[in-house]
Coordinates of C-alpha atoms in Angstrom, one line a residue:
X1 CA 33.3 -11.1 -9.0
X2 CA 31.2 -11.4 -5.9
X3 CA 28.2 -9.0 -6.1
X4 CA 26.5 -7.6 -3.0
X5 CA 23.1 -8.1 -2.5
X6 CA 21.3 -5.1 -0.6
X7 CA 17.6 -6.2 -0.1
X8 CA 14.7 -3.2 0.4
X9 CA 11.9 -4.8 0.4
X10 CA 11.6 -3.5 4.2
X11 CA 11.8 -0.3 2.9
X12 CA 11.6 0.7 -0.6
X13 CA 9.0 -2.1 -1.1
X14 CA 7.0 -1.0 1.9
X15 CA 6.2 1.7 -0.1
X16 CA 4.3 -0.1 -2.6
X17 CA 0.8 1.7 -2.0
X18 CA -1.7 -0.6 0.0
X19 CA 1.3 -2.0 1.8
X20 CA 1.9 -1.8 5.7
X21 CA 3.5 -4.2 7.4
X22 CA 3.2 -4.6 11.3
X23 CA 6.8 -5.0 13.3
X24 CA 6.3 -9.1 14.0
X25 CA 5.8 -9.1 10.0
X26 CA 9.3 -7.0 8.7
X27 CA 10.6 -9.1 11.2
X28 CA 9.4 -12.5 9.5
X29 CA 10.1 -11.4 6.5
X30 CA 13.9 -10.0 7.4
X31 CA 14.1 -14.0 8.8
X32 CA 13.1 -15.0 5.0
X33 CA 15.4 -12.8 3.1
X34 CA 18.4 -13.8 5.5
X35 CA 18.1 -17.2 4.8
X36 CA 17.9 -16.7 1.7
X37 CA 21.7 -15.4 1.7
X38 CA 21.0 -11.4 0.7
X39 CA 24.1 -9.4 1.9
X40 CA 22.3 -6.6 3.8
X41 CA 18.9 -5.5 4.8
X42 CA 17.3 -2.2 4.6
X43 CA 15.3 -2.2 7.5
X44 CA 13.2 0.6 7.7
X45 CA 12.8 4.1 8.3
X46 CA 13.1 4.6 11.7
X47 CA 12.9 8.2 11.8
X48 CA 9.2 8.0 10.6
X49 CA 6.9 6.3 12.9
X50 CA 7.0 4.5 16.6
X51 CA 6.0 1.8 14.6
X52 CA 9.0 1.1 12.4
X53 CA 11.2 2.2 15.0
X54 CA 10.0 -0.8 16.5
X55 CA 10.3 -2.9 13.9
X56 CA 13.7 -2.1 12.9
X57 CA 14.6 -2.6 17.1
X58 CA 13.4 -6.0 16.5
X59 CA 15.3 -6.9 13.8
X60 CA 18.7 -5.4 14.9
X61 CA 18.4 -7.8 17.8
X62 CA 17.6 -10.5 16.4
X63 CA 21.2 -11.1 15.2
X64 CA 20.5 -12.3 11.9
X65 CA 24.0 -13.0 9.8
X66 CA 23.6 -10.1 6.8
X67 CA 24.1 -6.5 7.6
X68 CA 21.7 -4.7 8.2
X69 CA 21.0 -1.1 7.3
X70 CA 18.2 1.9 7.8
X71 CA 17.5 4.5 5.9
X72 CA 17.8 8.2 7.2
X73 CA 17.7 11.7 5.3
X74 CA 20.8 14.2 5.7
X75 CA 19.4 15.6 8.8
X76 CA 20.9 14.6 12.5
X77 CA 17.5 13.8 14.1
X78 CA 17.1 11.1 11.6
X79 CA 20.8 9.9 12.4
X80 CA 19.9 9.8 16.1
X81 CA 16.9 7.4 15.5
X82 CA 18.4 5.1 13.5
X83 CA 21.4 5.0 16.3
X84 CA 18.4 4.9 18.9
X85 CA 16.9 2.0 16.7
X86 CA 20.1 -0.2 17.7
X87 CA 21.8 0.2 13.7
X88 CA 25.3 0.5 13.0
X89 CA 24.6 1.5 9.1
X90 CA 22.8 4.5 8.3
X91 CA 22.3 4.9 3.4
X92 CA 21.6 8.4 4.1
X93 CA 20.1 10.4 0.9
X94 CA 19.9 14.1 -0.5
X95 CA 18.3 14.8 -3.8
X96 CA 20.6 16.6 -6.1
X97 CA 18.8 17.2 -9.2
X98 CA 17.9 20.3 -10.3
X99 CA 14.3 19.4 -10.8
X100 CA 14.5 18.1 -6.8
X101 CA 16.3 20.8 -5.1
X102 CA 14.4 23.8 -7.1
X103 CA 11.2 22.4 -6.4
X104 CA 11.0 20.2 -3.2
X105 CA 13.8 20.9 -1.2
X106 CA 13.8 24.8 -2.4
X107 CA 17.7 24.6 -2.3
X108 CA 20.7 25.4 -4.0
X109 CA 23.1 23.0 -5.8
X110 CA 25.7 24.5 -2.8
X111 CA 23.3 23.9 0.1
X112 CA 22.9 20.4 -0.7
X113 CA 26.0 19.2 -1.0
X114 CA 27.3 21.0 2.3
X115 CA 24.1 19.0 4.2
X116 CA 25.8 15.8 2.4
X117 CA 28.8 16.1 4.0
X118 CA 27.5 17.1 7.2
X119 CA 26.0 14.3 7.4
X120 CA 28.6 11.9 6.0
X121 CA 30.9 13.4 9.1
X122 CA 27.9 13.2 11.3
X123 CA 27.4 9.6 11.0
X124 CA 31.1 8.6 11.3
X125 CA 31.5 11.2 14.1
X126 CA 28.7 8.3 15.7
X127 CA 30.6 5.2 14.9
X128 CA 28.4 4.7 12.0
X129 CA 28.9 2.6 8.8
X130 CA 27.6 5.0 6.3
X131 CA 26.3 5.0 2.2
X132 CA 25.4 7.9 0.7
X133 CA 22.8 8.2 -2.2
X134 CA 22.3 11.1 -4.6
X135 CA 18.7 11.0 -4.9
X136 CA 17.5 11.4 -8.4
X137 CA 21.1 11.0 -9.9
X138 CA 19.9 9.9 -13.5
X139 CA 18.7 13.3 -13.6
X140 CA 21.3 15.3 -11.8
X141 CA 23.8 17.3 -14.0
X142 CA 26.7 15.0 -15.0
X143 CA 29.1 17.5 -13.2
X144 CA 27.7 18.3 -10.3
X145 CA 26.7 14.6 -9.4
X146 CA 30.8 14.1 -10.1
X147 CA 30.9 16.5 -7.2
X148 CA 28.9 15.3 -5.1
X149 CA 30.4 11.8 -4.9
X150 CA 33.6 13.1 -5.2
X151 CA 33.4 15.2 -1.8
X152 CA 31.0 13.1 0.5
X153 CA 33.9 10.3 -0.1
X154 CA 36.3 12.9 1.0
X155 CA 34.2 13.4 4.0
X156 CA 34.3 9.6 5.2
X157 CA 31.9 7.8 3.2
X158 CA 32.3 4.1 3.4
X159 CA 29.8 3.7 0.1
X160 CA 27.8 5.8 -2.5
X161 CA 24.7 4.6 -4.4
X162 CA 23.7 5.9 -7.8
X163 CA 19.5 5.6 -7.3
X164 CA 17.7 6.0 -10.5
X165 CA 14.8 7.3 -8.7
X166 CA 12.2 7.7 -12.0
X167 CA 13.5 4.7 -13.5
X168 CA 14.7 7.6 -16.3
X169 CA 17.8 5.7 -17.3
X170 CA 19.2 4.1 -20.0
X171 CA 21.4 0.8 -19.3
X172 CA 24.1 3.2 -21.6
X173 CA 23.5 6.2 -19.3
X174 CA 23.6 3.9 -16.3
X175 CA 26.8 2.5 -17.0
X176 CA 28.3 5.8 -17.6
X177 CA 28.0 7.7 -14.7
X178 CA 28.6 4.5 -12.8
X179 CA 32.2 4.7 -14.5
X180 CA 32.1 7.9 -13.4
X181 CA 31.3 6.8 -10.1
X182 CA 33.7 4.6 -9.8
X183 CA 36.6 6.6 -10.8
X184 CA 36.2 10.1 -8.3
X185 CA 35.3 8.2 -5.1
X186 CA 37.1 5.0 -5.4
X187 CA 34.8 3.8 -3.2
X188 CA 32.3 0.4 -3.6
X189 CA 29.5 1.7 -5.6
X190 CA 25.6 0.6 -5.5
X191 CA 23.0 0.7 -7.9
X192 CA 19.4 1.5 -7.0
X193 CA 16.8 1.2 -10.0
X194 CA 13.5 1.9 -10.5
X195 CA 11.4 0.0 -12.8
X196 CA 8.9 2.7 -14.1
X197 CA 10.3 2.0 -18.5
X198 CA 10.8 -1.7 -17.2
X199 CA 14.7 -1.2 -17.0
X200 CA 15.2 -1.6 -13.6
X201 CA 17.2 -5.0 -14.2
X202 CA 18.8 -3.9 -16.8
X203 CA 20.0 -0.4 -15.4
X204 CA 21.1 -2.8 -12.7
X205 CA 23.2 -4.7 -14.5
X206 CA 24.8 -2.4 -16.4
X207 CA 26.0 -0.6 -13.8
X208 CA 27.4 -3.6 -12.5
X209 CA 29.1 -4.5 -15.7
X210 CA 30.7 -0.9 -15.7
X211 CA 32.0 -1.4 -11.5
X212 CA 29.7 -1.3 -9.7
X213 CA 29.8 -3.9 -6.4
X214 CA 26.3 -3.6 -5.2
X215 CA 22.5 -3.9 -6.7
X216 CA 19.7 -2.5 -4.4
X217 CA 16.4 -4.6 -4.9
X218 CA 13.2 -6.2 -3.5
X219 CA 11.3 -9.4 -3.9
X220 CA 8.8 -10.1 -6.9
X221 CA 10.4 -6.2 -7.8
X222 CA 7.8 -4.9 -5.3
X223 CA 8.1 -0.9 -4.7
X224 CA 6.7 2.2 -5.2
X225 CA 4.9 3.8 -8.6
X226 CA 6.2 0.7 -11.0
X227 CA 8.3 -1.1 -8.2
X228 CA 12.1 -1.7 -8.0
X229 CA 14.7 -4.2 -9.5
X230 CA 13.8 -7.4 -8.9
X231 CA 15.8 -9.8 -6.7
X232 CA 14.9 -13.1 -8.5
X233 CA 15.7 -11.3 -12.3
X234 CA 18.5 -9.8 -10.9
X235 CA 20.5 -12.1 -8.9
X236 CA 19.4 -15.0 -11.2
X237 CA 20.9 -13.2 -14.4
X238 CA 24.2 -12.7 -13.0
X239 CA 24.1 -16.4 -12.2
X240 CA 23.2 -17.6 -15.3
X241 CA 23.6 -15.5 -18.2
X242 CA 26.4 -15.2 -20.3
X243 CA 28.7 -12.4 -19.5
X244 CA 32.8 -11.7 -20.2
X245 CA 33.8 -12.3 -16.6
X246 CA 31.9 -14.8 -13.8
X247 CA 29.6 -13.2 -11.6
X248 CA 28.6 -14.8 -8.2
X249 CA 25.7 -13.6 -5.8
X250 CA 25.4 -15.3 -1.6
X251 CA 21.9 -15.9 -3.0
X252 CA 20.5 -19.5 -2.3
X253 CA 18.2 -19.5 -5.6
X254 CA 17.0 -22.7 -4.7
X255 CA 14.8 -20.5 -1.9
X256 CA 13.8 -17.7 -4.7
X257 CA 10.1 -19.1 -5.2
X258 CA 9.8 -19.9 -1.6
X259 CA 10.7 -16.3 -0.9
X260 CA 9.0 -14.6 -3.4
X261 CA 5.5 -16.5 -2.3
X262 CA 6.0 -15.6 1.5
X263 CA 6.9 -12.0 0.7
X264 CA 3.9 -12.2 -1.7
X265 CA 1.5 -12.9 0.8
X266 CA 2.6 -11.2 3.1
X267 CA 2.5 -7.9 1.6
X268 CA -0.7 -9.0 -0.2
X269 CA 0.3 -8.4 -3.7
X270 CA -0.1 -10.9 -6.3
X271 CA 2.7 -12.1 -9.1
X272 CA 2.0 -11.7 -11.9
X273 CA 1.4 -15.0 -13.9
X274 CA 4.0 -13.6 -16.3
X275 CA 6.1 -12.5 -14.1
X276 CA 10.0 -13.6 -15.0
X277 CA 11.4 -16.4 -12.5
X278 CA 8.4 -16.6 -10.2
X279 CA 5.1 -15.8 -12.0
X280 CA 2.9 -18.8 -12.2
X281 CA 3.4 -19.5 -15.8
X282 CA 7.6 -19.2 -16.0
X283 CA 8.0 -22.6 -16.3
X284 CA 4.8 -23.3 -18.0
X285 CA 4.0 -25.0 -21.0
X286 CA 0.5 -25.3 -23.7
X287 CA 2.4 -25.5 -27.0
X288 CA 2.3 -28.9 -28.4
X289 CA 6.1 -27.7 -30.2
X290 CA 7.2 -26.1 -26.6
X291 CA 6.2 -29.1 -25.0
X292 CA 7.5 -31.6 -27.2
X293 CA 10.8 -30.1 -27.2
X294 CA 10.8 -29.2 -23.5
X295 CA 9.8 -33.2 -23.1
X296 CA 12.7 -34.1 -25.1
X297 CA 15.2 -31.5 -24.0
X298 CA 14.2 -29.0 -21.4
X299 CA 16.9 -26.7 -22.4
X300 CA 14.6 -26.2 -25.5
X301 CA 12.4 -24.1 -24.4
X302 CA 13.6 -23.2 -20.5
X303 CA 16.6 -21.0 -20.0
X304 CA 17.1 -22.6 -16.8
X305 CA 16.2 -25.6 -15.1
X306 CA 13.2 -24.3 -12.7
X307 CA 14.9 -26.3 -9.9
X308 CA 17.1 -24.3 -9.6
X309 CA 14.6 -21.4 -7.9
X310 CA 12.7 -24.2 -6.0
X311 CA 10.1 -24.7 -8.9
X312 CA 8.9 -27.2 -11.3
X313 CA 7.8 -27.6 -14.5
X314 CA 4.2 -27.8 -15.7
X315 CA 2.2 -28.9 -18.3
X316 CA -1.3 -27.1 -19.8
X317 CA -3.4 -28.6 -22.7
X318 CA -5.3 -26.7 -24.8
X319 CA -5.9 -26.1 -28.3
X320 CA -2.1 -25.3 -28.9
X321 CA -1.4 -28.5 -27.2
X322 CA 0.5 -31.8 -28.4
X323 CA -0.3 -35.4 -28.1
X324 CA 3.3 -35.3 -26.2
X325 CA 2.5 -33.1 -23.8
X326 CA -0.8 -34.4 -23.1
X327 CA 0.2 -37.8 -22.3
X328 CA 3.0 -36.6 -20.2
X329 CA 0.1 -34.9 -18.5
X330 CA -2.0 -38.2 -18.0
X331 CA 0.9 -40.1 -17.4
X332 CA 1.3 -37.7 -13.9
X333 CA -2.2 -39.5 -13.1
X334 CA -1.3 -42.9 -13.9
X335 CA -3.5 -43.0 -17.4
X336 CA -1.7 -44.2 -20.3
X337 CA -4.1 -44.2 -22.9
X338 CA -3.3 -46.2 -26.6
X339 CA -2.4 -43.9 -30.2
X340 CA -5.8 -44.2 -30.9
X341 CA -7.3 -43.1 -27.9
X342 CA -4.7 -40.3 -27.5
X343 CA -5.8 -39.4 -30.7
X344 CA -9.2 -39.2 -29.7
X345 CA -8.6 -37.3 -26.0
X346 CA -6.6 -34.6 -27.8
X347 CA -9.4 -34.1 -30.3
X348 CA -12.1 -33.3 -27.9
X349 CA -9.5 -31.1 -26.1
X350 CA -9.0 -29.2 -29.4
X351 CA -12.6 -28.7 -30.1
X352 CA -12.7 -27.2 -25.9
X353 CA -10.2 -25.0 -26.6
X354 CA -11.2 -23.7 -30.2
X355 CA -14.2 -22.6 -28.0
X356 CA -12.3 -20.3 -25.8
X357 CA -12.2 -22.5 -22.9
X358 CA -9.9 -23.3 -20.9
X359 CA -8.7 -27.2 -19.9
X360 CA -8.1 -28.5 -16.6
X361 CA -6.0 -31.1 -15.3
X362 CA -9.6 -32.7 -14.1
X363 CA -11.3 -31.9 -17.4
X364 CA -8.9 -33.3 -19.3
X365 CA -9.0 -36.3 -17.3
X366 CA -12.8 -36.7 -17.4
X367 CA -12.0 -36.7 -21.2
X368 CA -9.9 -39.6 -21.2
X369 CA -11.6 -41.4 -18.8
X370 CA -14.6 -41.2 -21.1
X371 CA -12.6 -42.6 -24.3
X372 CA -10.8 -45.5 -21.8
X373 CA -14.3 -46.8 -20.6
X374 CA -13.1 -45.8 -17.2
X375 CA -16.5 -44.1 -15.7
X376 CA -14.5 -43.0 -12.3
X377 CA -12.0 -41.3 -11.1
X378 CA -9.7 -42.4 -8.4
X379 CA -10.9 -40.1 -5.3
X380 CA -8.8 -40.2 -2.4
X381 CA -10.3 -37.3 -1.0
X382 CA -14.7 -37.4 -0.1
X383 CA -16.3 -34.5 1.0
X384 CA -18.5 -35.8 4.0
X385 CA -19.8 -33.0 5.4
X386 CA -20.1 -29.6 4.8
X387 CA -21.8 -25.9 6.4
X388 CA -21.6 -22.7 6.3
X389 CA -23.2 -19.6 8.2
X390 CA -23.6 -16.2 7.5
X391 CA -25.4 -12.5 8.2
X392 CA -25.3 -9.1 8.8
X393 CA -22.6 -8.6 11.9
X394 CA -21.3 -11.3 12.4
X395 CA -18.3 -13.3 10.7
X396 CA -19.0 -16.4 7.7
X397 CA -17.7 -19.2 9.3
X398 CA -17.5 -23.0 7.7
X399 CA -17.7 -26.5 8.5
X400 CA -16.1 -28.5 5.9
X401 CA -15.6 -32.8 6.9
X402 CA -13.3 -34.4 4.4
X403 CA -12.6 -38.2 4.7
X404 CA -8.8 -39.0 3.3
X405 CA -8.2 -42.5 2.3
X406 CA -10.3 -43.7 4.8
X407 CA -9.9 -41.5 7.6
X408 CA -12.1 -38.7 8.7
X409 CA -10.6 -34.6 9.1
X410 CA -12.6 -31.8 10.4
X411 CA -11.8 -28.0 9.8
X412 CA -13.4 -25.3 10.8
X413 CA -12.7 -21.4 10.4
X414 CA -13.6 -17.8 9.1
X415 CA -13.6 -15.9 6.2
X416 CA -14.5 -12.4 4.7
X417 CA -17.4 -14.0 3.2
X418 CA -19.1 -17.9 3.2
X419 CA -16.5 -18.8 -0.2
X420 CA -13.8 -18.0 1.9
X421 CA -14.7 -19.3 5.2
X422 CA -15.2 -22.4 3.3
X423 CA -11.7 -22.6 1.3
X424 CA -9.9 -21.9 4.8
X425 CA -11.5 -24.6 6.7
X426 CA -10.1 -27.2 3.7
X427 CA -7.0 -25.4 3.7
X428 CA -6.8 -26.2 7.5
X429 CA -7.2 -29.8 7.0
X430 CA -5.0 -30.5 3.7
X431 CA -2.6 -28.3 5.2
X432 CA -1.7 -30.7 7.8
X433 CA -2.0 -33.7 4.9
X434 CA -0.3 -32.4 2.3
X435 CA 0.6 -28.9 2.6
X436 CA -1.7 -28.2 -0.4
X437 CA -2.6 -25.0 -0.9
X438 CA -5.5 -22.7 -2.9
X439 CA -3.5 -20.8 -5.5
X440 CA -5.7 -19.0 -7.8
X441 CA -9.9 -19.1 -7.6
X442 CA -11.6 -17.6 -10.5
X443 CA -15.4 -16.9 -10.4
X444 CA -17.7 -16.4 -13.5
X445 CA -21.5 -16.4 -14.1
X446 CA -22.4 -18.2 -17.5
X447 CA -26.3 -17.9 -17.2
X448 CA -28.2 -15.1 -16.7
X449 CA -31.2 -14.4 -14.3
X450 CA -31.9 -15.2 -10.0
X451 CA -30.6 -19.2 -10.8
X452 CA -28.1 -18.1 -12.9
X453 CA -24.9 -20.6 -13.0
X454 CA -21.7 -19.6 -12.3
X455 CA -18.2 -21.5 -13.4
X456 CA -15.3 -22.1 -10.4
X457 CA -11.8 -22.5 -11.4
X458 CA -9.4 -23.0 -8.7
X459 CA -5.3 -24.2 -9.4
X460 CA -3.8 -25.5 -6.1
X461 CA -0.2 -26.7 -5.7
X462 CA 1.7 -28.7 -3.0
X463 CA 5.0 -27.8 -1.1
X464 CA 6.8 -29.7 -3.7
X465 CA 5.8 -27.2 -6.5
X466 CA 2.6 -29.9 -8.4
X467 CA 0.0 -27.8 -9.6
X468 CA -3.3 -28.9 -10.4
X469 CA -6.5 -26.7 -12.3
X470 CA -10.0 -28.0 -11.4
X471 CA -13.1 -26.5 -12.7
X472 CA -17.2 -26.8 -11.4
X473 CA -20.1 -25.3 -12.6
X474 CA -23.3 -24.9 -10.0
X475 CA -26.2 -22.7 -9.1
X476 CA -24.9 -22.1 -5.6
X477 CA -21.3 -20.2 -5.4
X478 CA -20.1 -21.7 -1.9
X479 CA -20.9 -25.5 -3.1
X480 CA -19.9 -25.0 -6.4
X481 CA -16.4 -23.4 -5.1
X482 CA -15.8 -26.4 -2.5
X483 CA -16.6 -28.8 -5.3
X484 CA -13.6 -27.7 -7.3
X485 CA -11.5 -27.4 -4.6
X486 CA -11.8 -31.1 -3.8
X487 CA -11.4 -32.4 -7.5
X488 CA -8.3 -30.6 -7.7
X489 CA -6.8 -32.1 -3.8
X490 CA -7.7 -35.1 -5.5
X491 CA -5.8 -35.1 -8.7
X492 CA -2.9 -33.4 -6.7
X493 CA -2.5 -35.8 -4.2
X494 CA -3.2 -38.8 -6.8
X495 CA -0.4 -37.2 -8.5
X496 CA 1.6 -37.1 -5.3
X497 CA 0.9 -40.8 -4.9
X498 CA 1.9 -42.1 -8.1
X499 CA 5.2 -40.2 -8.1
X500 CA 6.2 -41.4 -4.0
X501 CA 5.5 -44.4 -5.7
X502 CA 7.9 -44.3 -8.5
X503 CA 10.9 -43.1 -6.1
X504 CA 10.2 -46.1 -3.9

């Protein structure tokens, strides 16, 4: 069974509070989620601003390959602007709980099902592809939302949509009145979940295990009050897990992480490291059992092979970690210390992390480079020069001069303060290198007083999905944040190195 893939991260996402996304930037990101295979797009509101008007004119003509649809209330003014807005699909919503219509819309059960079907008629009277949702339906009286369906499909519906708009369902519940669903319209049915028990997947899925054709999601489950089901969870559990009957998505998972980092930037919400799929630690390992096994058998320890959403693996020591996993770790650097001197490395790793620290990859290989007798480090990367300048009105900006293997790079560029002027002028330069990029900067003070020191830990990662953790400790916060930054383009692009090396 084929399951449709209605992405509305344009929309529903959108209204993730502190998100507001310019027209050129709904458009980039309808580019994204169309190449990544998603079956339709909800585009926008158009009804509510000139703005997303705008945006959702753009994207209409930029004849992507998915549907695409926009969102209107039952009203004929929103109708009009989603026709003036260039659409051919209108998912046009009531409420029709009890809770809704006494309350906000100040209606009877009656009232709103007659401005349903006028505008189910409304929008096919225009041509219109149209799917209706019964806002709140978790909560709407089993009955009436029985009705509800039941008439607006006799009124020309060409889909219905079950939202759980609380996330107040149980996968159980969900399933039901999907049946139900289902059975009086005979129509395709969607599923629209909210994630505010941490169901929204799960709702998901169980409505399309009881018929349903269609999930309604976002990226990285981005979306109002605890966000919506998640695209990456969602499409990939259909994919992979084990179900009665086969389930296929047009999803190209191999873009998922790609996706889910553009979106994520974009929109200027971070992942959670947790995060299932896409969080920074999904496919990470510390556990000297995990990482053993993983070493030995990735299926272990890893549901799925994280190549298969465009990811890698990676490895983290610390005092949970494994003489395995460690020298897997050095062996990514080219260091292949003896049994004895692995035994020695992992020691003083151990004692590290038994002091609450945590390892990086540049740590760690200070530590074995201390037990080989090997006083340096390989650096391909030497900071040459460096600048930064600052005050009151006027922008930081940074100089940063790196030489790579030889060869001088200059980058220069602004910041919201001198740390981040800095970090964008290397990004500039390793950018066009290696397509490294800063992933995570931590900053900490670990002395008190005016020359207090403070403790930089950065993790950068290149376009083929290596991750690298440095760490630096200085009195000045701009140096001391360049510093680590360099140690870890080092390791990553030494790691680069070794493994263009093994391939050829």
């Amino acid at each position: 069974m084929n399951v449709r893939i209605f992405d509305t991260t344009l929309r529903d996402g959108e209204q993730t509070i502190g998100v507001s996304l310019s027209p050129d930037q709904k458009l980039a990101i309808a580019k994204k989620l169309d190449e990544l295979g998603v079956d339709a797009i909800e585009a926008g509101f158009p009804v509510i601003s000139e703005g997303e008007l705008k945006a959702v004119k753009m994207i209409t003509s930029e004849g992507l390959s998915c549907e695409i649809a926009g969102l209107t209330r039952t009203i004929k003014k929103d109708i009009d602007a989603a026709i003036d807005a260039g659409l051919n699909y209108i998912h046009t919503f009531i409420a029709t709980s009890d809770i809704h219509l006494e309350h906000k819309l100040k209606m009877t059960r009656d009232q709103a099902l007659e401005k349903a079907i006028e505008a189910v008629e409304y929008g096919k009277s225009r041509g219109l592809q149209v799917e209706f949702s019964a806002e709140d339906a978790s909560r709407t009286e089993r009955e009436f939302l029985k009705k509800v369906f039941g008439e607006v499909a006799k009124a020309g519906a060409d889909r219905v949509n079950i939202p759980d708009t609380v996330g107040y369902s149980t996968p159980e519940y969900m399933a039901e009145i999907t049946r139900d669903t289902v059975e009086v319209t005979k129509l395709p049915v969607s599923v629209h979940c909210h994630n505010d028990f941490g169901l929204a997947v799960a709702n998901s899925l169980a409505g399309i295990h009881a018929g349903a054709s269609c999930a309604h999601v976002t990226i990285n489950g981005i979306g109002e009050r605890a966000g919506n089901a998640s695209l990456e969870e969602l499409s990939m559990a259909l994919k992979c897990l084990p179900y009665d009957q086969k389930y296929e998505t047009n999803i190209k998972s191999e873009l998922i992480y790609e996706t889910s980092r553009f979106i994520s930037k974009t929109v200027g919400i971070i992942v959670q490291p947790n995060k299932a799929i896409v969080g920074a630690n999904a496919f990470g390992h510390e556990s000297g059992i995990h990482t053993h096994g993983v070493l030995s058998n990735p299926l272990t320890y890893e549901p799925i092979s994280p190549e298969l959403v465009g990811r890698k693996r990676w490895l983290q020591v610390g005092k949970h970690a494994g003489v395995h996993g460690m020298n897997a770790m050095l062996a990514e650097y080219g260091v292949k210390p003896t049994d004895e001197q692995s035994k020695q490395i992992l020691e003083k790793v151990k004692v590290l992390g038994d002091q609450g620290k945590q390892i990086t990859d540049v740590e760690l290989l200070s530590i074995a480079s201390d037990v080989l007798g090997e006083k340096d480090l390989k650096r391909i990367v030497q900071l040459s020069g460096f600048s930064v300048s600052t005050g009151i009105g006027t922008m930081p900006y940074a100089f940063v001069k790196l030489n790579i293997d030889g060869q001088d790079h200059i980058g220069t560029d602004y910041g919201v303060g001198p740390v981040d002027a800095a970090l964008n002028a290397i990004q500039k330069i390793t950018g066009k290198i290696s397509e490294i990029r800063i992933k995570d900067y931590g900053l900490a003070s670990i002395s008190g007083g005016s020359s207090a020191l403070c403790e930089v830990t950065v993790k950068v990662e290149d376009a083929l999905g290596n991750k690298v953790s440095a760490k630096s400790v200085g009195e000045d916060i701009v140096t001391t944040s360049v510093k680590a930054v360099i140690d870890a383009i080092n390791r990553i692009m030494l790691k680069k190195m070794l493994q263009e090396k093994q391939v050829n």
